[in-house]
Structure formats: C-alpha cells, structure tokens
Amino acid sequence: MGMPSIAMVYKIGLGPSSSHTMGPANAAHWIKKHFPKALKYKVILYGSLALTGKGHFTDVAIKSVLGNDVEIVFDIKTKKIPHPNTMDFIVVEHNDLVIKKRIFSIGGGVIQFEGEKVEEVNGPTIYYVQHATTILEYCHNHHLSLIDFIKKHETTKFWDKLNHVWETMQKSIELGLSATDVLPGKLKLERSAPKLILNKKKAHKTNYHIDNIDLMAYAYAVGETNASCKTVVTAPTCGAAGVLPAVLFYAFKKHRISTQQILNALAIAGLIANITRTNATIAGAEGGCQAEIGVACSMASAAYTYLLGGTNEQIFTAASIGMQHCIGLTCDPVLGYVQIPCIERNAVYACRAIDSANLAMSLTTKRLFNFDDDLDNMHDVGKSMKAKYRETSKGGLSRIYNHKIKTKAKVTSFDCK
C-alpha cells in the first residue's frame, strides 16, 4: 500500500490525448525497442481506442513511431476486453515468428502490460500512505505542512522536473495565445484564446467588464495547443491539461507569485492527482470526464488554496469542493476530437477551481464528506456510467451532433465578436 513519486503525474508530450496518443505512442516505442528486427507490425485497437482513436489521432501517433506501413485495425465489435483502452501489438519476425503483446493505456500517458501489477507500472513506492485522511493525520502528528510532507519523500530531481513542467506549461499557454490557424479535424474550429484576449481589450473601451477573462483565455490556449497535437503537460491528462496551468499562470501574473511558490503549488496539485490515480482513476474511458476535468479542478483548487496561504485541511477541502461538483460529468468528445466540449470545459473549471479555493478559505463549518469520500463516489459513479458516456463518442453531445449530420439538420455555430 502506498504511492509512487508525484513525478508520475506530470508527463510532457504531444496532445491531444494522454490515453489515446501518448499511451499508444509509448507502447509503440516499447515494441520498437524490444523487437528491433521486426519485419511487420499490426496493431488492433479495442474499446474507446477503437471508437474515438481516429479523432484522437491514435493511428497517427502509432505510425509516427512504427512507420506508415504498420497495419492498424479499429475493432469496434469486440466487447469483452479487460480494459476500455486495450491494444494488441502483433509483431512478425524472421521465420514467420509471431509475437503478441496486449497493452492497456490506463490514463495520463501510462501503459500497463497484461498480467503486470500496478506497482510495476508506477515504479517504486515512496509514500507509504495513500489517502487524504491518513496524510492529514500524519502531518498533524509530525507538525508538517503538506509541502514539508512532500519534501520529506521526494528527491531534488523531482523539483528539477517541476521546474521543467512549469516552463512547458507556460510555453503551451504562450503558443495557444499566439496561434491563429484552424484546429485540425473535420470540425474546422477557429481558435478562441487570442479572441478572448482581444475582446478583453475591447471591453475596457466600453461599459462592461468580464471577470477572469485572462484565466479563461489561458485555459483555452492550452486546450487549443493540445488539440493541435503540440506539446503539453498531463495535469492529470491531456484533455484536462488547461485547468491547472491557467490557474497557476493567472496567479503568477496577477498576484506576482514567485516561481518557487508556483513549484510548491504544482507539488500540492500533483499530490492530489497521485492520491486520485492510486485510489480511483484519471482515465476518461474508465470514469468519464469527472475523472479528467474533475481531477484537474481538484488539483487546481488545492494549488490555488496553497497560494492563498491555506492550511492542510483547507487545501483538501478545496480539492473536495472541486471534485464534488464534477460528479457525473460525462466524456463525450464530438467526433472523437479533444475539442468540443473539452476546450471550453477547461476554461469553465479553471474558474470553478478559484471559486472552490475561495470557498474553502472562507468556510467555518466542518464538512460531512472528505476528499477520500469524494474519490470513492467518483470512482463508483464512473463504473456505473454507461459506456457511451465514457469516451466512446456514442452518447451526449456526440450523439446529437451525429444525428444532426445524418438528418442534415443545421448545426448552429456562434462566432463571438
């Protein structure tokens, strides 16, 4: 029992999906490394990978590693699979030797081989507690802040990585704010991040004011960078990668927070995600969007509360508020692209994270449910969700969009000017 390093949470790579592009690409790299003399590769994708793989550019990610000759099969008929993101890699070597490896993409870019234990996937256990309540109790008994608790367990290399993570997050925001091209895919979406900043400038010349427009623009910027298959940081996934960077960049710019404080806030957010991925899930294909954007909201809520000077208890209260009001959130990316409703959702929940932090700092009554309870609830709700609401693009907005296309109904679009 316990958790690996928080470093497992933050992975830097190409979007648009940690489980549908990063994970399959990592699996392909492993296959290529261990079977360098392969004559032929075949990859069979099942479950969510088969249903939304094309929209998530899963085939592109795999071919970028194994080459364009690899045969990729999107198997949408097979139902009995051990994990919603299951892949079979079939390797043909000399003398027609066929080797088959079944690999699962379990979220956040992490892969697991069939028969492999979770401990083997995550790396060595360095935290010997894994629940919020036990961490709070440990810190109380040893008179530690959460940062002290993290420093007690992590190495100096961890903090060097956080610095790289923060630099990458800032670059993803800056790239998103400066880009003007249309997002890739059949939806042909125009970018909104630069327009939000432009509209803010216009607002100052009129009688109206938009609160937190910078914050929302930062979240859009990361979401659009991710949707463009550019470099982002999983926080905890690619699809929810805009919430935490937006909140931290907003604090960094508006409140002149020091870089060291930002790194501490990243560590706090990582602790929240580490607890979640250990006790529940961060994969949309397993738990719906509550497992992605809900966790991102919890991470950002906790991080911002830390920056406000919150206590250990207030930090976990904020994480609890951030999660509790995401319960039941479905994952229904239209046409499988990490664009609608994903990008806008990052902006909405960046705002909610700050609200959750402010509320946690102001509450005086004891809460009936704690963060562990919320994770238990989220995990249970995720398992109870119908598959069409767990990253299959068969339900929700995807169903409505597909119906409009089939019936040639008018798909209304709005251009905010």
GROMACS .gro file of C-alpha atoms in nm, residues 10 145-148 150-151 158-159 162-163 166 169-170 244 247-253 255-270 299-300 302-311 315:
model
   51
   10TYR     CA    1   0.322   1.512  -1.490
  145SER     CA    2   0.281   2.122   0.618
  146LEU     CA    3   0.188   1.937   0.300
  147ILE     CA    4   0.497   2.085   0.133
  148ASP     CA    5   0.713   1.955   0.420
  150ILE     CA    6   0.626   1.612   0.004
  151LYS     CA    7   0.984   1.729   0.055
  158PHE     CA    8   1.168   1.587  -0.858
  159TRP     CA    9   1.189   1.961  -0.804
  162LEU     CA   10   0.866   2.051  -1.169
  163ASN     CA   11   1.067   2.346  -1.297
  166TRP     CA   12   0.624   2.482  -1.525
  169MET     CA   13   0.308   2.485  -1.920
  170GLN     CA   14   0.393   2.849  -1.981
  244LEU     CA   15  -0.402   2.384  -1.368
  247VAL     CA   16  -0.487   2.892  -1.265
  248LEU     CA   17  -0.114   2.898  -1.188
  249PHE     CA   18  -0.031   3.137  -1.474
  250TYR     CA   19  -0.318   3.362  -1.365
  251ALA     CA   20  -0.179   3.371  -1.008
  252PHE     CA   21   0.174   3.419  -1.139
  253LYS     CA   22   0.073   3.719  -1.349
  255HIS     CA   23  -0.058   3.826  -0.786
  256ARG     CA   24   0.313   3.821  -0.873
  257ILE     CA   25   0.362   3.479  -0.716
  258SER     CA   26   0.726   3.365  -0.706
  259THR     CA   27   0.845   3.074  -0.917
  260GLN     CA   28   0.926   2.872  -0.604
  261GLN     CA   29   0.571   2.916  -0.477
  262ILE     CA   30   0.439   2.804  -0.815
  263LEU     CA   31   0.656   2.491  -0.796
  264ASN     CA   32   0.521   2.422  -0.448
  265ALA     CA   33   0.167   2.464  -0.580
  266LEU     CA   34   0.248   2.218  -0.861
  267ALA     CA   35   0.366   1.971  -0.597
  268ILE     CA   36   0.042   2.015  -0.400
  269ALA     CA   37  -0.165   1.961  -0.717
  270GLY     CA   38   0.045   1.656  -0.801
  299MET     CA   39  -0.569   1.982  -0.840
  300ALA     CA   40  -0.605   2.348  -0.931
  302ALA     CA   41  -0.581   2.273  -0.394
  303ALA     CA   42  -0.291   2.455  -0.562
  304TYR     CA   43  -0.464   2.793  -0.551
  305THR     CA   44  -0.564   2.741  -0.187
  306TYR     CA   45  -0.199   2.678  -0.107
  307LEU     CA   46  -0.106   3.004  -0.281
  308LEU     CA   47  -0.370   3.183  -0.072
  309GLY     CA   48  -0.197   3.058   0.242
  310GLY     CA   49  -0.444   2.781   0.321
  311THR     CA   50  -0.388   2.517   0.588
  315ILE     CA   51  -0.622   2.259   0.082
   0.00000   0.00000   0.00000
